[in-house]
Amino acid sequence: MFDLRDLDRPIVGAPMAGGPSTPELAAAVTNAGGLGFLAAGYRTAEDLAGQLEQAQQLTNGPLGVNLFVPDDFRPAADELDAYRSSLAGVASELGVESGLPKADDDGWHAKLEAVLDLRPAAVSFTFGCPEGAVLRTFADAGILPIVTVTTAAEAELALARGARTLAVQGPDAGGHRGTLDQRDEPTTQKFEDTLAEIRAVSQVPLAVGGGVSGPDDVVRLLDRGADAVQIGTALLLADEAGTNPLHRAALTDFSSTSLTRAYTGRVARGLTNRFIRDHPDAPVGYPHLHHVTAPLRKAAVVQGNADVAHFWAGTGFASAQPGPAARIIERFSP
Ligand SMILES: Cc1cc2nc3c(=O)[nH]c(=O)nc-3n(C[C@H](O)[C@H](O)[C@H](O)COP(=O)(O)O)c2cc1C
């Protein structure tokens, strides 16, 4: 089975759903000696399978696939209604209607099948920890099961269920926090303490990331027990990334990031724009809020409206540089 410690370079190209992760980016990261990832989130199982086949044609090295784990949390209907009403002004500004809140499982079972069929080197999970039987099925098929965690308690649960590697996500990371329970507020513990606790309870390899902005950060995390370092935001401007032009421009135009539930109901870190500032009290409710705001976000990208579009980014965003992914991986290598 694949092992992070066998990589030529101890760098994982983080899965980034919603466009940035492409077969070309995943393969380029792997061909540069790291571990490239595809992001299954928001796309169909067929789409994912097509992307994975394409990436597999572009590299003979290891690839990972990342899946969102569904949960059965049901937000209160009145909170969802109130939130949707609060978006009426911005919806009319964009000339669209906000979406209806709904639950969905992101095609969970079909995606599990697709990954088992196509056998990438690794599969990682975020937004929850699958049952032990799911993790075992992948391990038995020779596919390394990785679970994303943000605290030592989450790490212990994931290990008890059979995770063979952990993706440890720090508070500075761009995109959604991978807390296992979406109702949890992100831990305020210092990340070096969280990482030390997780290292102490884990016998398995760790891919650690969040806010990594250069090789010094990589060396520091390796010194603190990481077996590989995961970078996401640093790859957003890569030539091979599918990051949309508005998001690319925002990475140089904006000056700070914040944590917000405003776009999807799950805590995520993005560039601080008007939409985030205007909705500090958005309720818990993923994927319900994701569906409510989806038409607004889509229209905002088409209309070039940076006040409303979402721009996931980690705290190190100002160091992101354009160019081939291979050059970025080389720049981050210790
Ligand atoms: C645009 C974007 C999309 C992301 N999408 C996913 C995803 O689909 N699945 C996942 O596990 N993590 C996702 N993440 C989080 C990354 O896996 C990783 O934790 C994070 O990028 C590391 O922090 P950094 O961005 O500061 O390097 C995303 C991050 C960004 C910036």
CSV table of C-alpha atoms and ligand atoms in Angstrom, one decimal:
chain,number,residue,atom,x,y,z
A,1,MET,CA,0.0,0.0,0.0
A,2,PHE,CA,1.1,3.5,-0.7
A,3,ASP,CA,2.9,5.3,2.1
A,4,LEU,CA,3.5,9.1,2.4
A,5,ARG,CA,7.0,8.4,3.6
A,6,ASP,CA,7.9,7.0,0.2
A,7,LEU,CA,7.3,10.2,-1.7
A,8,ASP,CA,10.3,11.8,-3.4
A,9,ARG,CA,9.2,15.1,-2.0
A,10,PRO,CA,7.2,15.3,1.2
A,11,ILE,CA,4.4,17.5,-0.3
A,12,VAL,CA,0.8,16.7,-0.8
A,13,GLY,CA,-1.2,18.8,-3.3
A,14,ALA,CA,-4.4,19.4,-1.3
A,15,PRO,CA,-7.7,18.4,-2.8
A,16,MET,CA,-9.7,21.6,-3.8
A,17,ALA,CA,-13.2,21.1,-4.9
A,18,GLY,CA,-15.2,23.6,-6.8
A,19,GLY,CA,-12.8,24.0,-9.7
A,20,PRO,CA,-9.1,24.3,-8.6
A,21,SER,CA,-8.3,20.6,-8.6
A,22,THR,CA,-7.9,19.2,-12.1
A,23,PRO,CA,-6.4,16.0,-13.5
A,24,GLU,CA,-3.6,18.1,-14.9
A,25,LEU,CA,-2.8,19.7,-11.5
A,26,ALA,CA,-3.0,16.3,-9.6
A,27,ALA,CA,-0.7,14.7,-12.2
A,28,ALA,CA,1.7,17.6,-12.2
A,29,VAL,CA,2.1,17.5,-8.4
A,30,THR,CA,2.7,13.7,-8.6
A,31,ASN,CA,5.1,14.0,-11.5
A,32,ALA,CA,7.0,16.5,-9.4
A,33,GLY,CA,7.5,13.9,-6.7
A,34,GLY,CA,4.6,14.8,-4.4
A,35,LEU,CA,1.1,13.3,-4.0
A,36,GLY,CA,-1.5,14.9,-6.3
A,37,PHE,CA,-5.2,14.9,-5.3
A,38,LEU,CA,-8.5,15.0,-7.1
A,39,ALA,CA,-11.5,16.5,-5.3
A,40,ALA,CA,-14.7,14.6,-5.7
A,41,GLY,CA,-16.9,17.2,-3.9
A,42,TYR,CA,-19.8,18.7,-5.9
A,43,ARG,CA,-19.2,16.6,-9.0
A,44,THR,CA,-20.9,13.4,-10.1
A,45,ALA,CA,-19.4,10.0,-9.7
A,46,GLU,CA,-19.1,9.7,-13.5
A,47,ASP,CA,-17.3,13.0,-13.7
A,48,LEU,CA,-15.0,11.9,-10.9
A,49,ALA,CA,-14.2,8.7,-12.7
A,50,GLY,CA,-13.5,10.5,-15.9
A,51,GLN,CA,-11.1,12.9,-14.1
A,52,LEU,CA,-9.3,10.1,-12.3
A,53,GLU,CA,-8.9,8.1,-15.6
A,54,GLN,CA,-7.5,11.3,-17.2
A,55,ALA,CA,-5.1,11.9,-14.3
A,56,GLN,CA,-4.0,8.3,-14.4
A,57,GLN,CA,-3.1,8.7,-18.1
A,58,LEU,CA,-0.9,11.7,-17.2
A,59,THR,CA,1.2,10.1,-14.5
A,60,ASN,CA,2.3,6.6,-13.4
A,61,GLY,CA,2.9,7.9,-9.9
A,62,PRO,CA,0.5,7.8,-6.9
A,63,LEU,CA,-2.8,9.8,-6.9
A,64,GLY,CA,-5.3,10.5,-4.2
A,65,VAL,CA,-9.1,11.2,-4.4
A,66,ASN,CA,-10.9,13.2,-1.7
A,67,LEU,CA,-14.6,12.6,-0.8
A,68,PHE,CA,-17.0,14.5,1.4
A,69,VAL,CA,-18.6,12.3,4.1
A,70,PRO,CA,-22.3,13.0,4.4
A,71,ASP,CA,-24.0,13.4,7.8
A,72,ASP,CA,-27.6,13.5,8.9
A,73,PHE,CA,-27.6,16.9,10.6
A,74,ARG,CA,-30.9,18.7,9.9
A,75,PRO,CA,-30.9,22.5,10.5
A,76,ALA,CA,-34.0,24.2,11.8
A,77,ALA,CA,-36.4,25.2,9.0
A,78,ASP,CA,-37.1,28.6,10.5
A,79,GLU,CA,-33.3,29.4,10.7
A,80,LEU,CA,-33.0,28.4,7.0
A,81,ASP,CA,-36.0,30.6,6.1
A,82,ALA,CA,-34.6,33.6,8.0
A,83,TYR,CA,-31.2,33.2,6.3
A,84,ARG,CA,-32.7,32.9,2.9
A,85,SER,CA,-34.8,36.0,3.5
A,86,SER,CA,-31.7,37.9,4.6
A,87,LEU,CA,-30.2,37.3,1.1
A,88,ALA,CA,-33.1,38.9,-0.8
A,89,GLY,CA,-31.2,42.2,-1.4
A,90,VAL,CA,-28.1,40.6,-2.7
A,91,ALA,CA,-30.2,38.2,-4.9
A,92,SER,CA,-32.0,41.1,-6.5
A,93,GLU,CA,-28.7,42.9,-7.0
A,94,LEU,CA,-27.5,40.0,-9.0
A,95,GLY,CA,-30.8,39.4,-10.8
A,96,VAL,CA,-31.3,35.8,-9.5
A,97,GLU,CA,-33.2,34.0,-6.8
A,98,SER,CA,-31.5,32.2,-4.0
A,99,GLY,CA,-31.7,28.4,-4.1
A,100,LEU,CA,-33.9,26.2,-1.9
A,101,PRO,CA,-32.2,24.5,1.1
A,102,LYS,CA,-31.9,20.8,0.7
A,103,ALA,CA,-29.9,17.9,2.0
A,104,ASP,CA,-27.8,15.7,-0.3
A,105,ASP,CA,-25.1,13.1,0.2
A,106,ASP,CA,-22.9,14.3,-2.7
A,107,GLY,CA,-23.3,10.9,-4.4
A,108,TRP,CA,-21.5,9.1,-1.6
A,109,HIS,CA,-22.2,5.4,-2.5
A,110,ALA,CA,-21.6,5.9,-6.3
A,111,LYS,CA,-18.3,7.7,-5.5
A,112,LEU,CA,-17.1,4.9,-3.2
A,113,GLU,CA,-17.7,2.5,-6.0
A,114,ALA,CA,-15.9,4.7,-8.6
A,115,VAL,CA,-12.9,4.9,-6.3
A,116,LEU,CA,-12.8,1.2,-5.6
A,117,ASP,CA,-13.1,0.5,-9.3
A,118,LEU,CA,-10.3,2.8,-10.4
A,119,ARG,CA,-7.9,2.2,-7.5
A,120,PRO,CA,-6.0,5.3,-6.9
A,121,ALA,CA,-3.1,5.0,-4.4
A,122,ALA,CA,-5.1,6.9,-1.7
A,123,VAL,CA,-8.5,8.0,-0.7
A,124,SER,CA,-9.1,10.8,1.8
A,125,PHE,CA,-12.2,11.8,3.6
A,126,THR,CA,-13.3,15.2,5.0
A,127,PHE,CA,-16.4,16.5,6.8
A,128,GLY,CA,-16.7,13.3,8.9
A,129,CYS,CA,-15.2,9.9,9.5
A,130,PRO,CA,-16.6,6.9,7.6
A,131,GLU,CA,-17.6,3.8,9.4
A,132,GLY,CA,-14.8,1.3,10.0
A,133,ALA,CA,-16.2,-1.1,7.4
A,134,VAL,CA,-15.7,1.6,4.7
A,135,LEU,CA,-12.1,2.3,5.7
A,136,ARG,CA,-11.4,-1.4,5.8
A,137,THR,CA,-12.8,-2.0,2.3
A,138,PHE,CA,-10.4,0.5,0.9
A,139,ALA,CA,-7.4,-0.8,2.9
A,140,ASP,CA,-8.3,-4.4,1.8
A,141,ALA,CA,-8.3,-3.2,-1.8
A,142,GLY,CA,-4.8,-1.7,-1.3
A,143,ILE,CA,-6.1,1.9,-1.3
A,144,LEU,CA,-4.7,4.0,1.6
A,145,PRO,CA,-7.6,5.3,3.6
A,146,ILE,CA,-6.8,8.8,5.0
A,147,VAL,CA,-9.1,10.8,7.3
A,148,THR,CA,-9.0,14.6,7.8
A,149,VAL,CA,-8.9,15.7,11.4
A,150,THR,CA,-8.5,18.9,13.3
A,151,THR,CA,-8.1,17.8,17.0
A,152,ALA,CA,-6.6,14.9,18.9
A,153,ALA,CA,-10.1,13.6,19.8
A,154,GLU,CA,-11.0,13.4,16.1
A,155,ALA,CA,-7.6,11.7,15.4
A,156,GLU,CA,-8.4,9.1,18.1
A,157,LEU,CA,-11.8,8.4,16.6
A,158,ALA,CA,-10.4,8.1,13.0
A,159,LEU,CA,-7.6,5.8,14.2
A,160,ALA,CA,-10.0,3.6,16.1
A,161,ARG,CA,-12.1,3.2,12.9
A,162,GLY,CA,-9.0,2.2,10.9
A,163,ALA,CA,-7.6,5.3,9.3
A,164,ARG,CA,-4.1,4.4,8.0
A,165,THR,CA,-2.9,8.0,7.6
A,166,LEU,CA,-4.3,11.3,8.9
A,167,ALA,CA,-4.6,14.6,7.1
A,168,VAL,CA,-4.2,17.1,9.9
A,169,GLN,CA,-5.7,20.4,9.1
A,170,GLY,CA,-4.6,23.5,11.0
A,171,PRO,CA,-6.7,26.6,11.6
A,172,ASP,CA,-5.0,28.7,9.0
A,173,ALA,CA,-6.1,26.4,6.1
A,174,GLY,CA,-8.0,27.7,3.2
A,175,GLY,CA,-11.5,26.2,2.4
A,176,HIS,CA,-13.7,24.3,4.8
A,177,ARG,CA,-12.6,23.2,8.2
A,178,GLY,CA,-12.6,19.4,8.3
A,179,THR,CA,-14.2,19.2,11.7
A,180,LEU,CA,-15.9,15.8,12.0
A,181,ASP,CA,-19.1,17.4,13.4
A,182,GLN,CA,-20.2,20.5,11.5
A,183,ARG,CA,-21.8,22.0,14.6
A,184,ASP,CA,-18.4,22.2,16.3
A,185,GLU,CA,-16.8,25.6,16.4
A,186,PRO,CA,-13.2,25.3,15.3
A,187,THR,CA,-10.7,24.7,18.1
A,188,THR,CA,-8.9,27.8,19.4
A,189,GLN,CA,-6.0,25.7,20.7
A,190,LYS,CA,-2.6,26.7,19.3
A,191,PHE,CA,-1.9,24.5,16.3
A,192,GLU,CA,1.6,23.4,17.5
A,193,ASP,CA,-0.1,22.0,20.6
A,194,THR,CA,-2.8,20.3,18.6
A,195,LEU,CA,-0.2,18.8,16.3
A,196,ALA,CA,1.9,17.6,19.3
A,197,GLU,CA,-1.2,15.9,20.8
A,198,ILE,CA,-2.1,14.3,17.5
A,199,ARG,CA,1.5,13.1,17.0
A,200,ALA,CA,1.4,11.6,20.5
A,201,VAL,CA,-1.7,9.5,19.8
A,202,SER,CA,-0.9,8.5,16.2
A,203,GLN,CA,1.3,5.6,15.0
A,204,VAL,CA,0.4,6.3,11.4
A,205,PRO,CA,1.9,8.9,9.0
A,206,LEU,CA,0.6,12.4,9.1
A,207,ALA,CA,0.0,14.9,6.2
A,208,VAL,CA,-0.1,18.3,7.9
A,209,GLY,CA,-1.2,21.6,6.4
A,210,GLY,CA,-2.9,24.9,6.8
A,211,GLY,CA,-1.4,28.3,6.0
A,212,VAL,CA,1.8,26.9,4.6
A,213,SER,CA,3.4,29.8,2.6
A,214,GLY,CA,7.0,28.6,1.9
A,215,PRO,CA,9.7,26.0,2.5
A,216,ASP,CA,10.4,27.3,6.0
A,217,ASP,CA,6.8,26.3,7.0
A,218,VAL,CA,7.4,22.9,5.5
A,219,VAL,CA,10.6,22.3,7.4
A,220,ARG,CA,8.9,23.5,10.7
A,221,LEU,CA,6.0,21.1,10.2
A,222,LEU,CA,8.3,18.2,9.3
A,223,ASP,CA,10.3,18.9,12.5
A,224,ARG,CA,7.1,18.8,14.5
A,225,GLY,CA,6.2,15.3,13.3
A,226,ALA,CA,4.6,15.7,9.9
A,227,ASP,CA,5.5,13.0,7.4
A,228,ALA,CA,4.4,15.2,4.5
A,229,VAL,CA,3.0,18.7,4.3
A,230,GLN,CA,-0.2,19.5,2.5
A,231,ILE,CA,-0.4,22.7,0.4
A,232,GLY,CA,-3.6,24.1,-1.1
A,233,THR,CA,-3.8,27.8,-1.5
A,234,ALA,CA,-0.2,27.9,-2.8
A,235,LEU,CA,-1.4,25.9,-5.8
A,236,LEU,CA,-4.4,28.1,-6.6
A,237,LEU,CA,-2.5,30.2,-9.1
A,238,ALA,CA,-0.7,27.2,-10.7
A,239,ASP,CA,-1.0,27.0,-14.5
A,240,GLU,CA,-2.7,23.6,-14.2
A,241,ALA,CA,-5.2,24.7,-11.6
A,242,GLY,CA,-8.9,25.2,-12.6
A,243,THR,CA,-9.2,28.3,-10.3
A,244,ASN,CA,-11.6,30.8,-12.0
A,245,PRO,CA,-10.1,34.1,-13.1
A,246,LEU,CA,-12.1,36.1,-10.5
A,247,HIS,CA,-10.6,33.9,-7.7
A,248,ARG,CA,-7.1,34.3,-9.2
A,249,ALA,CA,-7.5,38.1,-9.2
A,250,ALA,CA,-8.9,38.2,-5.7
A,251,LEU,CA,-5.8,36.5,-4.3
A,252,THR,CA,-3.9,39.6,-5.2
A,253,ASP,CA,-6.7,42.2,-4.7
A,254,PHE,CA,-7.8,41.2,-1.1
A,255,SER,CA,-5.9,41.7,2.0
A,256,SER,CA,-7.2,39.3,4.7
A,257,THR,CA,-9.1,36.0,5.3
A,258,SER,CA,-11.8,35.1,7.8
A,259,LEU,CA,-13.7,32.1,8.9
A,260,THR,CA,-17.3,32.1,7.9
A,261,ARG,CA,-20.4,29.9,7.6
A,262,ALA,CA,-22.1,32.4,5.3
A,263,TYR,CA,-21.7,30.5,2.0
A,264,THR,CA,-22.3,26.9,3.0
A,265,GLY,CA,-23.3,26.6,6.6
A,266,ARG,CA,-20.0,24.9,7.4
A,267,VAL,CA,-17.0,26.9,8.8
A,268,ALA,CA,-14.6,27.8,6.0
A,269,ARG,CA,-11.7,30.2,5.5
A,270,GLY,CA,-12.0,32.7,2.6
A,271,LEU,CA,-10.8,36.1,1.5
A,272,THR,CA,-12.8,38.6,3.6
A,273,ASN,CA,-15.3,40.3,1.2
A,274,ARG,CA,-18.6,42.0,1.6
A,275,PHE,CA,-20.7,38.9,1.7
A,276,ILE,CA,-18.6,37.5,4.6
A,277,ARG,CA,-18.8,40.8,6.5
A,278,ASP,CA,-22.5,41.1,5.9
A,279,HIS,CA,-23.4,37.6,7.2
A,280,PRO,CA,-21.5,37.0,10.5
A,281,ASP,CA,-24.3,35.0,12.0
A,282,ALA,CA,-25.1,32.5,9.3
A,283,PRO,CA,-26.6,29.3,10.8
A,284,VAL,CA,-25.0,25.9,10.9
A,285,GLY,CA,-26.4,23.8,8.0
A,286,TYR,CA,-24.2,22.1,5.4
A,287,PRO,CA,-25.1,21.4,2.5
A,288,HIS,CA,-28.4,23.3,3.0
A,289,LEU,CA,-26.8,26.7,2.9
A,290,HIS,CA,-24.6,25.7,0.1
A,291,HIS,CA,-27.7,25.1,-2.1
A,292,VAL,CA,-29.3,28.4,-0.9
A,293,THR,CA,-26.2,30.5,-1.9
A,294,ALA,CA,-25.2,28.5,-5.0
A,295,PRO,CA,-27.2,30.6,-7.6
A,296,LEU,CA,-25.8,33.8,-6.1
A,297,ARG,CA,-22.2,32.5,-6.2
A,298,LYS,CA,-22.6,31.3,-9.7
A,299,ALA,CA,-24.1,34.6,-10.9
A,300,ALA,CA,-21.4,36.5,-9.0
A,301,VAL,CA,-18.6,34.7,-10.9
A,302,VAL,CA,-20.3,35.2,-14.3
A,303,GLN,CA,-20.8,38.9,-13.5
A,304,GLY,CA,-17.3,39.4,-12.0
A,305,ASN,CA,-18.8,40.4,-8.7
A,306,ALA,CA,-16.1,40.0,-6.0
A,307,ASP,CA,-18.3,41.3,-3.3
A,308,VAL,CA,-20.4,38.1,-3.4
A,309,ALA,CA,-18.4,35.3,-5.0
A,310,HIS,CA,-16.5,33.0,-2.5
A,311,PHE,CA,-12.8,32.9,-2.6
A,312,TRP,CA,-11.5,30.1,-0.3
A,313,ALA,CA,-7.9,30.8,0.7
A,314,GLY,CA,-5.6,30.1,3.6
A,315,THR,CA,-3.8,32.8,5.6
A,316,GLY,CA,-0.7,32.4,3.4
A,317,PHE,CA,-2.5,33.5,0.3
A,318,ALA,CA,-0.3,36.5,-0.4
A,319,SER,CA,2.6,34.2,-1.1
A,320,ALA,CA,0.8,32.2,-3.8
A,321,GLN,CA,2.6,32.5,-7.1
A,322,PRO,CA,1.6,31.7,-10.7
A,323,GLY,CA,3.6,29.2,-12.8
A,324,PRO,CA,3.8,25.5,-13.4
A,325,ALA,CA,2.8,23.3,-10.5
A,326,ALA,CA,6.2,21.5,-10.7
A,327,ARG,CA,8.0,24.8,-10.0
A,328,ILE,CA,5.7,25.5,-7.0
A,329,ILE,CA,6.3,22.0,-5.6
A,330,GLU,CA,10.1,22.5,-6.1
A,331,ARG,CA,9.9,25.9,-4.3
A,332,PHE,CA,8.2,24.3,-1.3
A,333,SER,CA,10.5,21.3,-1.0
A,334,PRO,CA,12.8,21.3,1.9
B,1,LIG,C1,-10.2,26.4,-2.8
B,1,LIG,C2,-10.1,25.3,-1.8
B,1,LIG,C3,-10.9,24.2,-1.9
B,1,LIG,C4,-10.8,23.2,-1.0
B,1,LIG,N1,-11.5,22.0,-1.1
B,1,LIG,C5,-11.3,21.0,-0.3
B,1,LIG,C6,-11.9,19.7,-0.6
B,1,LIG,O1,-12.7,19.5,-1.5
B,1,LIG,N2,-11.6,18.7,0.3
B,1,LIG,C7,-10.8,18.8,1.3
B,1,LIG,O2,-10.5,17.8,2.1
B,1,LIG,N3,-10.2,20.0,1.6
B,1,LIG,C8,-10.4,21.0,0.8
B,1,LIG,N4,-9.7,22.2,1.0
B,1,LIG,C9,-8.8,22.3,2.1
B,1,LIG,C10,-7.4,21.7,1.8
B,1,LIG,O3,-7.5,20.3,1.7
B,1,LIG,C11,-6.3,22.0,2.8
B,1,LIG,O4,-6.7,21.6,4.1
B,1,LIG,C12,-5.9,23.5,2.8
B,1,LIG,O5,-5.9,23.9,1.4
B,1,LIG,C13,-4.5,23.6,3.4
B,1,LIG,O6,-4.3,25.0,3.8
B,1,LIG,P1,-3.8,26.1,2.7
B,1,LIG,O7,-4.8,26.3,1.8
B,1,LIG,O8,-3.5,27.2,3.6
B,1,LIG,O9,-2.5,25.5,2.1
B,1,LIG,C14,-9.8,23.3,0.1
B,1,LIG,C15,-9.0,24.4,0.2
B,1,LIG,C16,-9.1,25.4,-0.7
B,1,LIG,C17,-8.2,26.6,-0.6
